[in-house]
Coordinates of C-alpha atoms and ligand atoms in Angstrom, one line a residue:
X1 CA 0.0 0.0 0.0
X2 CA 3.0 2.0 0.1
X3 CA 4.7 3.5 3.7
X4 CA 6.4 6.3 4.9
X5 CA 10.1 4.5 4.6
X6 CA 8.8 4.2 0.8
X7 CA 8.0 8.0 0.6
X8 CA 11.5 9.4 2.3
X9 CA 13.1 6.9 -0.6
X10 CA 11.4 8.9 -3.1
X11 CA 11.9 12.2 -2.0
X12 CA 14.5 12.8 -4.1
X13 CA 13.0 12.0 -7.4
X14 CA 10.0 14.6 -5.9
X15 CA 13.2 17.3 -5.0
X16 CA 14.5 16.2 -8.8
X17 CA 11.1 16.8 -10.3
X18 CA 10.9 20.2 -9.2
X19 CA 8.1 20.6 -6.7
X20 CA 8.3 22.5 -3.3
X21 CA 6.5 20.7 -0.9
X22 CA 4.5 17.6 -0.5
X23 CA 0.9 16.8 1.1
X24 CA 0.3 13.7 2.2
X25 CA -2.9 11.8 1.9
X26 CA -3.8 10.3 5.8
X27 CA -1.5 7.9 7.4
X28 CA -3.2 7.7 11.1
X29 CA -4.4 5.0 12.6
X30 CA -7.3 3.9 10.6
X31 CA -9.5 0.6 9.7
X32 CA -9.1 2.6 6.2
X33 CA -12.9 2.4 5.8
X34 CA -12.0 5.3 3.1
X35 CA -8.3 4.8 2.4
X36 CA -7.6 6.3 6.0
X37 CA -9.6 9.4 5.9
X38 CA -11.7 7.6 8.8
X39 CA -9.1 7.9 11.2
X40 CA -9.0 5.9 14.8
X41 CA -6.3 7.7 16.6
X42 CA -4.9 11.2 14.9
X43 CA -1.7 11.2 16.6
X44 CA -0.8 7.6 15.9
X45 CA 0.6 6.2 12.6
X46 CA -1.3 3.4 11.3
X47 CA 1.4 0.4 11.2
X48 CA 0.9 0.2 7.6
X49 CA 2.7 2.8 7.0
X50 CA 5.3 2.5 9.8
X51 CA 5.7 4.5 12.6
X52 CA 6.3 8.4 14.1
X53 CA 10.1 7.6 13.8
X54 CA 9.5 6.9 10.3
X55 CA 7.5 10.3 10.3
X56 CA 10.4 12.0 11.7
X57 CA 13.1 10.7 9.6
X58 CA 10.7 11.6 6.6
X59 CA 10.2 15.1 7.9
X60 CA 14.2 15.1 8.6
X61 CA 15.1 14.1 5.0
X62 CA 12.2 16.6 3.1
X63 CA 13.3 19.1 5.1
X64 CA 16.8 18.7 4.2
X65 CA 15.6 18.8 0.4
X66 CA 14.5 22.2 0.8
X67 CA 10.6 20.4 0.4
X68 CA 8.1 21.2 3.1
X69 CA 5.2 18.8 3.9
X70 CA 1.7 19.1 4.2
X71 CA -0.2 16.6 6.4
X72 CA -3.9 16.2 5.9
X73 CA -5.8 16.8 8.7
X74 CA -9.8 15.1 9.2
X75 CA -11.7 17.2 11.3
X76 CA -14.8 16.3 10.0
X77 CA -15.5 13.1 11.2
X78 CA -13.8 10.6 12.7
X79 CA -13.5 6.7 12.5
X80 CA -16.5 4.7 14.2
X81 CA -13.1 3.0 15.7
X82 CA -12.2 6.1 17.5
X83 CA -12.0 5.8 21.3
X84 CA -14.8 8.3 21.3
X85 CA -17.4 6.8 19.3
X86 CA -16.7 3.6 21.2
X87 CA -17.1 5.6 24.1
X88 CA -20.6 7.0 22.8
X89 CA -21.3 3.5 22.0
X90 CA -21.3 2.2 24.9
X91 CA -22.8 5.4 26.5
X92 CA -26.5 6.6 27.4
X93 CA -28.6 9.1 24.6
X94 CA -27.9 12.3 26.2
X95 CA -24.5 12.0 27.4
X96 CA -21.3 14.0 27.0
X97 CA -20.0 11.4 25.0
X98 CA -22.6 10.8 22.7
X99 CA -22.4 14.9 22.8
X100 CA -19.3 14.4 21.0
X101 CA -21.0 13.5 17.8
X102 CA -25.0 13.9 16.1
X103 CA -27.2 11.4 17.7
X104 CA -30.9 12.2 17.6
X105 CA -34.0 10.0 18.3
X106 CA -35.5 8.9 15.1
X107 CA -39.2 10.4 13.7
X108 CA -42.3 8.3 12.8
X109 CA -43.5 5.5 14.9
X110 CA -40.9 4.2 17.6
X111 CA -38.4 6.4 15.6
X112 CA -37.8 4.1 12.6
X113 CA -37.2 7.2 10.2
X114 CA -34.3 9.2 10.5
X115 CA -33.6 12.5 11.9
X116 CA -34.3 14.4 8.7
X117 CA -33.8 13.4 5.0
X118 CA -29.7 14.0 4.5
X119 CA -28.1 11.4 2.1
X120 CA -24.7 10.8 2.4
X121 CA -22.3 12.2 -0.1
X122 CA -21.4 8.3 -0.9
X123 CA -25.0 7.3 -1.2
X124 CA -27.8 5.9 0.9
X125 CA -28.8 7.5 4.2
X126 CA -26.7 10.2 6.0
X127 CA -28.1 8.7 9.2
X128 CA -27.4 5.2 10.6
X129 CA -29.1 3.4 14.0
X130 CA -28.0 1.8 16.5
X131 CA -29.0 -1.2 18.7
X132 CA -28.9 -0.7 22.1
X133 CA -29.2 -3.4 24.8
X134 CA -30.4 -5.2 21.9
X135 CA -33.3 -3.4 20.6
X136 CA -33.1 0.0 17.9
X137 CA -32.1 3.4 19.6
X138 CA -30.9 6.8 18.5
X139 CA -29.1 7.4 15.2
X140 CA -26.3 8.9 14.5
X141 CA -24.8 11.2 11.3
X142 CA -22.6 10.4 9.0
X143 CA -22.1 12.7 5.8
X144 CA -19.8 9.8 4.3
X145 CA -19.4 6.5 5.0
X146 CA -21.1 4.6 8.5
X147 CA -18.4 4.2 9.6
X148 CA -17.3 8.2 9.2
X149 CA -19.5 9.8 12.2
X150 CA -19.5 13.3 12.1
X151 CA -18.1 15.2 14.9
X152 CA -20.4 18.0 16.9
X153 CA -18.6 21.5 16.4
X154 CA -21.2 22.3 18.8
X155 CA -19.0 21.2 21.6
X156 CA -16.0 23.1 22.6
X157 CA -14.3 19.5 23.4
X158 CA -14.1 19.0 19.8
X159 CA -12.4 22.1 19.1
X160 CA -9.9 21.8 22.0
X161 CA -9.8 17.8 20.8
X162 CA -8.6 19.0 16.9
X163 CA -6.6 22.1 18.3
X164 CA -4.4 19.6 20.3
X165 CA -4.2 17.3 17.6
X166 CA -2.9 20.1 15.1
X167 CA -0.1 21.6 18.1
X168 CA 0.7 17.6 18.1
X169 CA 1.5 17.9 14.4
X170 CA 3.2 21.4 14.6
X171 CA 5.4 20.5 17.3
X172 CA 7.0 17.8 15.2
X173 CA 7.6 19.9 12.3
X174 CA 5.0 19.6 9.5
X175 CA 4.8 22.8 7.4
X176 CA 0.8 23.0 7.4
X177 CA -2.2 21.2 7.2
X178 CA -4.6 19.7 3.9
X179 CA -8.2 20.3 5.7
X180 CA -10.6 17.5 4.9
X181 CA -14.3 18.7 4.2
X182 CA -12.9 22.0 5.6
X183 CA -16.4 23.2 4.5
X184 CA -18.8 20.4 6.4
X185 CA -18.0 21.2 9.8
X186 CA -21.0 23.1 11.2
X187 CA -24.5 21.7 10.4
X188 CA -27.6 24.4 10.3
X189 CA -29.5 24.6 13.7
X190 CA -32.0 22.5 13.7
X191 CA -30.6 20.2 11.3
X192 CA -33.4 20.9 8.3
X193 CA -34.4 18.6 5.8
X194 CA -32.8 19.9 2.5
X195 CA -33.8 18.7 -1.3
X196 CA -31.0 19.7 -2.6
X197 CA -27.8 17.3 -4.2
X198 CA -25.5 15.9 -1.8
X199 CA -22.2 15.9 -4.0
X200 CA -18.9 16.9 -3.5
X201 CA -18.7 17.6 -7.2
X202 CA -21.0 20.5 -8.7
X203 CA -21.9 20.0 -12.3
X204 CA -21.2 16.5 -12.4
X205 CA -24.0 14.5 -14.5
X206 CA -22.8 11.0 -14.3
X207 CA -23.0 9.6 -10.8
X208 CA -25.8 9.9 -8.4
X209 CA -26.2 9.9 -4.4
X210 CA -28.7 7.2 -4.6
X211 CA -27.4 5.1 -7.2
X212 CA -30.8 5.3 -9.0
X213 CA -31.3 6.9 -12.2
X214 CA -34.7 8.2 -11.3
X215 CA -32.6 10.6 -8.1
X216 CA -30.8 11.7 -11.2
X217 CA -33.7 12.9 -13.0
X218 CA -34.9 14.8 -9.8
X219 CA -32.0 16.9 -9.4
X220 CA -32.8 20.7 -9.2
X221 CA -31.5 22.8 -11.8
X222 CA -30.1 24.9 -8.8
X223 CA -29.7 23.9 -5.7
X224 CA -31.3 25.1 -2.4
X225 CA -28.4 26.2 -0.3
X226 CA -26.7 23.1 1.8
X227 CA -27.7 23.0 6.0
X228 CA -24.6 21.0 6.1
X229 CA -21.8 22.5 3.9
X230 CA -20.3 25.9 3.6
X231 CA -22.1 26.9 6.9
X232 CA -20.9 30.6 7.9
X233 CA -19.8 29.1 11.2
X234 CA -17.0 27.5 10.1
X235 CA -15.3 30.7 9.2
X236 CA -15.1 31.1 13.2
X237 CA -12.6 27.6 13.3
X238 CA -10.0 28.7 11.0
X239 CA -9.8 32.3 12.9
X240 CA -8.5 30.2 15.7
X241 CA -6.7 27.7 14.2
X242 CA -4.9 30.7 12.3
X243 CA -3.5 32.1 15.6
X244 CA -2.5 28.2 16.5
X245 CA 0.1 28.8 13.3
X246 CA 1.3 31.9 14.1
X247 CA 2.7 31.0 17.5
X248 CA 4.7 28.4 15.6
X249 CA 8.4 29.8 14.0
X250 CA 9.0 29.7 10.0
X251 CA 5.8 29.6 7.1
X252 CA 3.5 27.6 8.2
X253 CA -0.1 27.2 6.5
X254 CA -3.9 25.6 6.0
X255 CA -5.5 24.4 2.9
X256 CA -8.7 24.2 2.3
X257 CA -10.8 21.2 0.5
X258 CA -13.9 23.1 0.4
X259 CA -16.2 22.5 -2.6
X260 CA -17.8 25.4 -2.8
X261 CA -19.3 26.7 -6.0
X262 CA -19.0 30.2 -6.1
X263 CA -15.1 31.7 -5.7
X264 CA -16.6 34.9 -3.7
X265 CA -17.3 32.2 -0.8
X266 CA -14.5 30.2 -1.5
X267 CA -12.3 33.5 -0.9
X268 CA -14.1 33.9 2.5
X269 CA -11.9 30.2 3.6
X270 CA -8.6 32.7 2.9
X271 CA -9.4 36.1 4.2
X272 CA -6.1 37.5 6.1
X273 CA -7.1 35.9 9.7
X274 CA -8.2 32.2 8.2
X275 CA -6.8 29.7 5.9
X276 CA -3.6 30.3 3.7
X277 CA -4.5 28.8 0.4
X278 CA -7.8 27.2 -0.9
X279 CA -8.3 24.5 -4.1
X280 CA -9.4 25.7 -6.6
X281 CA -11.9 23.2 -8.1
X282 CA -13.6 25.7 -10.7
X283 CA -10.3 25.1 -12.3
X284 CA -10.6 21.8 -12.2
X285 CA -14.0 21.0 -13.1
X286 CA -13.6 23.7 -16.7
X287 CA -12.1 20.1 -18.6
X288 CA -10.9 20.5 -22.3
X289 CA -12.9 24.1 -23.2
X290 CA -11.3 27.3 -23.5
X291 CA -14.3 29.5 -22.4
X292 CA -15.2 27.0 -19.3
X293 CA -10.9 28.0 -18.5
X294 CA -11.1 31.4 -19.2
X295 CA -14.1 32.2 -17.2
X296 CA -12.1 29.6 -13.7
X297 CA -9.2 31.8 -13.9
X298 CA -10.7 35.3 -14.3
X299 CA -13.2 34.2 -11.7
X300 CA -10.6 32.5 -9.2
X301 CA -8.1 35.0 -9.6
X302 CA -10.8 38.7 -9.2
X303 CA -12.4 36.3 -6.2
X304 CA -8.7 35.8 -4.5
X305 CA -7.4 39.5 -5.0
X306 CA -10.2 40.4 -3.1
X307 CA -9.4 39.3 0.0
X308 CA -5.6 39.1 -0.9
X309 CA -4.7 35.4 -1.2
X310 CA -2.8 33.8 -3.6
X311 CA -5.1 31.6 -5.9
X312 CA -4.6 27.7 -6.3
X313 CA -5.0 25.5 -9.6
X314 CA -5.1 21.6 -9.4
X315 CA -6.0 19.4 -12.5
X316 CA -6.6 15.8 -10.5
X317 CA -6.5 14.8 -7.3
X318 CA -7.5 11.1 -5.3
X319 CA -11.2 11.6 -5.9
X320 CA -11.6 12.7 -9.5
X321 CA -10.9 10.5 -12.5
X322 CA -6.9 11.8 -13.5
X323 CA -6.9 14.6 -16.0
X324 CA -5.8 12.8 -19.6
X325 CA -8.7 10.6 -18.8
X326 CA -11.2 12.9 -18.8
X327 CA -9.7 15.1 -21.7
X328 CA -9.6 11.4 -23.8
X329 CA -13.5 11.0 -23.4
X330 CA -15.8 12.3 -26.4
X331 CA -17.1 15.1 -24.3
X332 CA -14.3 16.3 -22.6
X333 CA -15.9 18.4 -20.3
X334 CA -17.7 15.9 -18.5
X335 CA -17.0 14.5 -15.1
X336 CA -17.7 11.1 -14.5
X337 CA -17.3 9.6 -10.8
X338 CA -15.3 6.9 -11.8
X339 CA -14.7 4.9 -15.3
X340 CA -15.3 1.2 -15.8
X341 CA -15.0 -1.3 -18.8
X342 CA -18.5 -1.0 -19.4
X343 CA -17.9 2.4 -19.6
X344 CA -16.4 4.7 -22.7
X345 CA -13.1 3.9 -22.4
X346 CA -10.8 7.1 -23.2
X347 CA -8.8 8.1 -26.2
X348 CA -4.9 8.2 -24.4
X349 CA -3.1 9.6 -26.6
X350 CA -5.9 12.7 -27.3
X351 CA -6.1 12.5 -23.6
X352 CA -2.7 12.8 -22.7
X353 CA -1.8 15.9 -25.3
X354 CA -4.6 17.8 -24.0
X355 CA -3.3 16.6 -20.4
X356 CA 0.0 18.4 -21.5
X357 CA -1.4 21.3 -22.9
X358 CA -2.9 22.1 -20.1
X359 CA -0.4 21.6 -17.7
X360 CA 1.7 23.8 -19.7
X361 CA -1.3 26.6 -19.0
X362 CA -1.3 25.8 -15.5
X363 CA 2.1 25.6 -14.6
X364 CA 2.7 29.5 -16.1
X365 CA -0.5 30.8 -14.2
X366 CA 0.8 32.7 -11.0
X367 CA -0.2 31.2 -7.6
X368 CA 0.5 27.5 -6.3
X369 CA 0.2 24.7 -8.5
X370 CA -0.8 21.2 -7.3
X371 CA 0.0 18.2 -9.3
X372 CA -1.8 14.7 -8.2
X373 CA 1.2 12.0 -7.6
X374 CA 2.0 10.3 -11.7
X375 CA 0.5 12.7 -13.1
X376 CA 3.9 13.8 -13.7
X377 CA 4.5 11.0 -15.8
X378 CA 0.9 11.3 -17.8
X379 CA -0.7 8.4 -15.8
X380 CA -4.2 7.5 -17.2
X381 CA -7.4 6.2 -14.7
X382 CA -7.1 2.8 -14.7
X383 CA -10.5 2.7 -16.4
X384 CA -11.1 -1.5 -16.3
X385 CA -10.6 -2.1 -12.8
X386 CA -12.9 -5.3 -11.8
X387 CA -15.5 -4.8 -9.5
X388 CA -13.9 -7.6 -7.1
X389 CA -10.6 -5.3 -6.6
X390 CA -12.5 -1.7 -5.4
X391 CA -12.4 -0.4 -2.2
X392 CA -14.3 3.0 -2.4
X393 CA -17.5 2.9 -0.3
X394 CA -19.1 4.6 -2.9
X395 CA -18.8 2.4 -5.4
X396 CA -20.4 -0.1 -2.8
X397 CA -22.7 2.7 -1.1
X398 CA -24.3 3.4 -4.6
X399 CA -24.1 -0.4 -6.3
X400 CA -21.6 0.7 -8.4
X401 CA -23.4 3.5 -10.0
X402 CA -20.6 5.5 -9.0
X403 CA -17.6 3.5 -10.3
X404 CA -15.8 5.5 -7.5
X405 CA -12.1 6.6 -7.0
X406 CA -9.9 3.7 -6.9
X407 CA -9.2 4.0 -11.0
X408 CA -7.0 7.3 -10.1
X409 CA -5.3 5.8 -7.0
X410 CA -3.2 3.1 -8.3
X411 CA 0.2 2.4 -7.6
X412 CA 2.4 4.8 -10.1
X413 CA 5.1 3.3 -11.9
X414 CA 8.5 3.4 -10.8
X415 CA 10.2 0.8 -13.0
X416 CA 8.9 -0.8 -16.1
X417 CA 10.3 -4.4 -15.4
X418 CA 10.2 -5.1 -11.9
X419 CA 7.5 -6.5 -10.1
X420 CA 4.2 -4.4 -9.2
X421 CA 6.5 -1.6 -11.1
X422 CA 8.7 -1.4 -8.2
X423 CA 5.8 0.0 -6.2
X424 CA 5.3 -3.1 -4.0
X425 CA 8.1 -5.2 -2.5
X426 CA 9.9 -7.9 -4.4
X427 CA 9.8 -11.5 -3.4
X428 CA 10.3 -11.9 0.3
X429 CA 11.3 -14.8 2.1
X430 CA 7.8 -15.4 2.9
X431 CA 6.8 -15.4 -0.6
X432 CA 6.5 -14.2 -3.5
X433 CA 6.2 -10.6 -4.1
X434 CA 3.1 -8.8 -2.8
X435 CA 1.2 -7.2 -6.1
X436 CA 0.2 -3.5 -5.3
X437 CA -3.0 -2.7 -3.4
X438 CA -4.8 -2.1 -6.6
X439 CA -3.7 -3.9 -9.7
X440 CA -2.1 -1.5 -12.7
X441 CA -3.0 -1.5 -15.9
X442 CA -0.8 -2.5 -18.8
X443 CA 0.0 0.9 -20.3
X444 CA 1.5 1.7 -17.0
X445 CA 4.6 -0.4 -18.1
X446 CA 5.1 2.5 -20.9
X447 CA 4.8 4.8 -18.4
X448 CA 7.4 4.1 -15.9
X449 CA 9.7 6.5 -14.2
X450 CA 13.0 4.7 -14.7
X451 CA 11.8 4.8 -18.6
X452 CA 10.6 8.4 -19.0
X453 CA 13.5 9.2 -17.2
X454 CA 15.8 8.5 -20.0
X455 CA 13.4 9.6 -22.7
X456 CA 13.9 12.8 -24.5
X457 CA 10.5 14.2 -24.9
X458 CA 9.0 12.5 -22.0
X459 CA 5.8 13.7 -20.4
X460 CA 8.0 13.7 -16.9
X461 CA 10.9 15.9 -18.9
X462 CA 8.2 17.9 -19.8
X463 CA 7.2 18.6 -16.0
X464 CA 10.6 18.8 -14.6
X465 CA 11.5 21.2 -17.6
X466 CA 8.1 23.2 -17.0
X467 CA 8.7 23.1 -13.2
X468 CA 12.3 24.8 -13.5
X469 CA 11.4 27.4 -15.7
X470 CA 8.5 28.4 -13.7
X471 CA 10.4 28.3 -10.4
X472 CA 13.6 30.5 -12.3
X473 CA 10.9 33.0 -13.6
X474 CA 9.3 33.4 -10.4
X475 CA 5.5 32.6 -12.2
X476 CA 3.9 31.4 -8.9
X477 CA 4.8 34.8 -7.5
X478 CA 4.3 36.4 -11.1
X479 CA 1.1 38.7 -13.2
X480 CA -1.3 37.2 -15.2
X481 CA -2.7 39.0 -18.3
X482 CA -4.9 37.9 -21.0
X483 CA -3.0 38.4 -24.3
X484 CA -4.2 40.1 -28.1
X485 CA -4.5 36.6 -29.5
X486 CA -6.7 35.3 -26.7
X487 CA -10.3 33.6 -28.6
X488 CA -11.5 31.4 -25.9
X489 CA -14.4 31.5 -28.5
X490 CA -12.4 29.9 -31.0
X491 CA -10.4 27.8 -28.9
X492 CA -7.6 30.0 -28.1
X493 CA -6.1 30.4 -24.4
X494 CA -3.4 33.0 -24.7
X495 CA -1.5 34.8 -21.7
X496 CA 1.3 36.2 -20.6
X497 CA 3.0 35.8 -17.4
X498 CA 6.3 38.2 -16.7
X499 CA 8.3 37.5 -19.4
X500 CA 6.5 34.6 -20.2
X501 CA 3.4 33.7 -22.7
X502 CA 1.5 30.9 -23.2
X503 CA -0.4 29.8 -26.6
X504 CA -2.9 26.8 -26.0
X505 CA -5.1 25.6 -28.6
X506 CA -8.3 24.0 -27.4
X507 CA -9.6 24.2 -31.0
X508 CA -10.0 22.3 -33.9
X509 CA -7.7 24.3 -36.5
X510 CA -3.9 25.0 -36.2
X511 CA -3.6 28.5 -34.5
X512 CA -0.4 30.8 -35.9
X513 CA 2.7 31.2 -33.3
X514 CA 3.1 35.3 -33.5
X515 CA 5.7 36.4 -35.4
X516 CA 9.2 36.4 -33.8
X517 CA 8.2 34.6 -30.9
X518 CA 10.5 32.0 -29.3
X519 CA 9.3 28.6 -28.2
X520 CA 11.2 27.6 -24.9
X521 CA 8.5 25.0 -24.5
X522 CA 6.1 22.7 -26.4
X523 CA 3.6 20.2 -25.0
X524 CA 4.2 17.4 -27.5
X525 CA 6.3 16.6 -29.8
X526 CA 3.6 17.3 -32.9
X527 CA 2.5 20.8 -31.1
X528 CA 4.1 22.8 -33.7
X529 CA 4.6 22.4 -37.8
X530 CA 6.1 25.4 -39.4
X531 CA 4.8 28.2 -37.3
X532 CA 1.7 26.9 -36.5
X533 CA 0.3 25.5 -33.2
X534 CA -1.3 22.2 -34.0
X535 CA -4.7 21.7 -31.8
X536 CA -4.6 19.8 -28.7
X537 CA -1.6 21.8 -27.7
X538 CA 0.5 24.6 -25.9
X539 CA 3.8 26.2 -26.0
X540 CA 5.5 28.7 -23.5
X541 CA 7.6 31.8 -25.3
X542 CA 9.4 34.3 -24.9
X543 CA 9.3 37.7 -27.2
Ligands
GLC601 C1 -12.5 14.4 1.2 C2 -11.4 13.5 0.7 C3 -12.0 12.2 0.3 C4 -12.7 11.6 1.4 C5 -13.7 12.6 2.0 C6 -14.2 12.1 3.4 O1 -13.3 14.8 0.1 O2 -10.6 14.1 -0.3 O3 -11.0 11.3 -0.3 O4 -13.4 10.5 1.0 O5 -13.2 13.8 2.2 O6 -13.2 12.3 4.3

């Protein structure tokens, strides 16, 4: 599954490739009910993945790398395997442990209906009930998976609880904090029925809560707004979490996983006094169109001057099917929660130039860039995974309506010919070697490290080379400005960045390179013939 001894081995192809820091999905104590972001014991490393001296020592080693790490932190909910829930378990309706978490008696007759009518952003019921001494009693909340109950942010225990847990984590060094669901915290008084869309993913068509085409159907053009997500009382943790950082020495910083759909309240999770940085999903969700792009960075970056934050761009992460995937698929702007065999299986060579292409735009954009781990070497969604090999409680929580988010999680590639790619061990004494926690697909042979690293014209090249020149031309820390030749009606994404431009074509005709212009960078090795830019790619120049 991979370990922390594995990670500090690699952080010199990470320091090689270019990149600043690293965040790190969770590695607590966990019954990995949701690959560890159900966590038992927060300042405990779950012996999968070693131990807190083989924290330290990776800390040590990044740090002496010049790369700071980023630990995600799941304040949200917790395991049903946590002490407390165990505790509230085994405790009466109305106690201070139960008062840890959202228990309420049920409605209807003897309370066999739920609380209200949430649905859990995996599917099925937000609410699950217990038996106690045998017979049904009180339910309890859980906006993911059972066994994710969701903490009560009523209760100043929880907020001393997480506030220790993020001084344990500061104390030993880590540079800042991924927050989990950083938008779900505080639930509406009253906890009111809503009919809206429980999704973490707005404009997504192809998955639904319910795993029933007929929910689909019934989804509201526009949602009412969520009781249980972007609540204006979460604002009020981050205040006081900010002060936590700044009694700490050197840089240290918060960023949000909110999915929130408009960037004025996205901007409100990195106002001066809250959260450092925020993803930037509208980005994200814009796929292969040039007006859907245009429209994520003018919105994202008017939305983060405003409250004087530096904006954030991300192209794939763990829960969204990777990026040459998506761009491979006929409609290239869709967003499908997972891709199976039955599925439309992607074009990956279309995918992976528009992959490039686009990386290319986002790497010269100023701000922080964050790149998902392979995508560096133009990893595709494993998009045939057999239903007997997923792990994603959506996928189970929605009978595989959702095809969920094990296709992007698998094992990259380090070497072509070893076993498991060099991601999992090689034959042990006990046996033979252990294949990866998720199988890879062929193609991922093609796309190993060890190879790219010795191929001219490599997608990783490509990254390390884009990487370099945006760190030696300061881009994160640079001006963006829409060029003469930007058409994002004809497919054309043009702008320039310090001394810097960028040409993408998202179109369907080759676009002219302006006269006298020098390419220092090209997304493909077909992105330019004569002086024309071919579609389905981008180059960086200089004038
Ligand atoms: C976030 C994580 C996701 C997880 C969920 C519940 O969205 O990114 O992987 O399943 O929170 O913790």
């Amino acid at each position: 599954m991979g370990d922390l001894p594995g990670i500090s081995g690699k952080l010199g192809y990470l320091a090689d490739l270019g990149v600043n820091a690293v965040w790190l999905s969770p590695f607590y104590v966990s019954p990995q009910a949701d690959a560890g972001y159900d966590v038992a014991d927060y300042r405990r490393i779950d012996p999968l993945f070693g131990d807190l001296a083989d924290f330290d020592e990776m800390l040590r080693k990044a740090h002496g790398l010049g790369l700071r790490v980023i630990v995600d932190l799941v304040p949200n909910h917790t395991s049903d395997e946590h002490v407390w829930f165990q505790e509230a378990l085994g405790s009466p309706a109305g106690s201070a442990a139960r008062n840890r978490y959202i228990f309420r008696d049920g409605n209807g007759v003897n309370g066999n209906e739920p609380p209200n009518n949430w649905r859990s952003i995996f599917g099925g019921k937000a609410w699950t009930r217990l038996m106690e001494n045998g017979v049904p009693g009180q339910w309890y909340l859980h906006l993911f998976d059972t066994k994710q109950p969701d903490l009560n942010w009523e209760n100043p225990e929880v907020h001393d609880e997480m506030e220790s847990v993020l001084r344990f984590w500061l104390d030993r060094g880590v540079d800042g904090f991924r927050v989990d669901v950083a938008h779900g915290m505080v639930k509406a008084a009253g906890l009111p029925d809503w009919d809206g869309h429980s999704t973490m993913v707005s404009g997504d068509e192809s998955g639904t809560e319910a795993g029933t085409d007929q929910d689909h159907q019934q989804k509201p053009a526009i949602d009412p707004p969520s009781p249980f997500f972007d609540q204006d009382g979460v604002h009020e943790i981050y205040r006081a979490w900010n002060l936590i950082l700044k009694e700490y020495d050197g840089d240290r910083m918060l960023v949000a996983e909110a999915w929130v759909e408009q960037p004025e309240r996205l901007a409100l999770y990195v106002r001066p006094d809250e959260m450092q940085q925020a993803f930037n999903f509208e980005f994200l969700l814009a796929g292969w169109d040039a007006e859907r792009i245009t429209a994520a960075v003018d919105s994202s970056l008017a939305a983060n001057a405003s409250v004087g934050a530096p904006t954030t761009w991300v192209l794939s992460n763990h829960d969204t099917v990777r990026h040459p995937s998506r761009f491979g698929l006929t409609d290239p702007t869709t967003f499908p929660k997972g891709i199976s065999a039955e599925d439309e299986q992607p074009n990956e060579a279309l995918g992976l130039a528009r992959a490039c292409a686009v990386t290319l735009l986002m790497l010269a954009l100023p701000g922080s860039a964050y790149l998902y781990q392979g995508e560096e070497l133009g990893l595709p969604e494993h998009t045939t995974l057999d239903a007997s090999v997923r792990q994603d409680p959506a996928f189970f929580r929605t009978h595989g309506v959702e095809r969920g988010r094990d296709g992007c999680r698998v094992p990259l590639p380090w070497e072509a010919a070893a076993p498991g790619h060099g991601f999992s061990s090689a034959a042990t004494v006990d046996g033979p070697a252990a294949p990866p926690w998720l199988p890879q697909p062929e193609s991922f042979a093609r796309c190993a490290a060890d190879v790219q690293s010795r191929t001219t014209g490599s997608t990783l090249e490509l990254y390390r080379n884009a990487l370099a020149l945006r760190s030696a031309h300061r881009l994160g820390a640079g001006t963006h400005e829409w060029s003469p030749e930007h058409q994002p009606k004809s497919g054309i994404v043009a702008f320039s960045n310090g001394a810097i431009s960028v040409l993408a074509n998202v179109g369907r005709i080759p676009v002219a390179i302006p006269e006298g212009a020098r390419v220092i960078l090209a997304s493909g090795p077909d992105a330019i013939s004569n002086t024309m830019l071919a579609p389905n790619s981008a180059v960086w120049i200089t004038t």
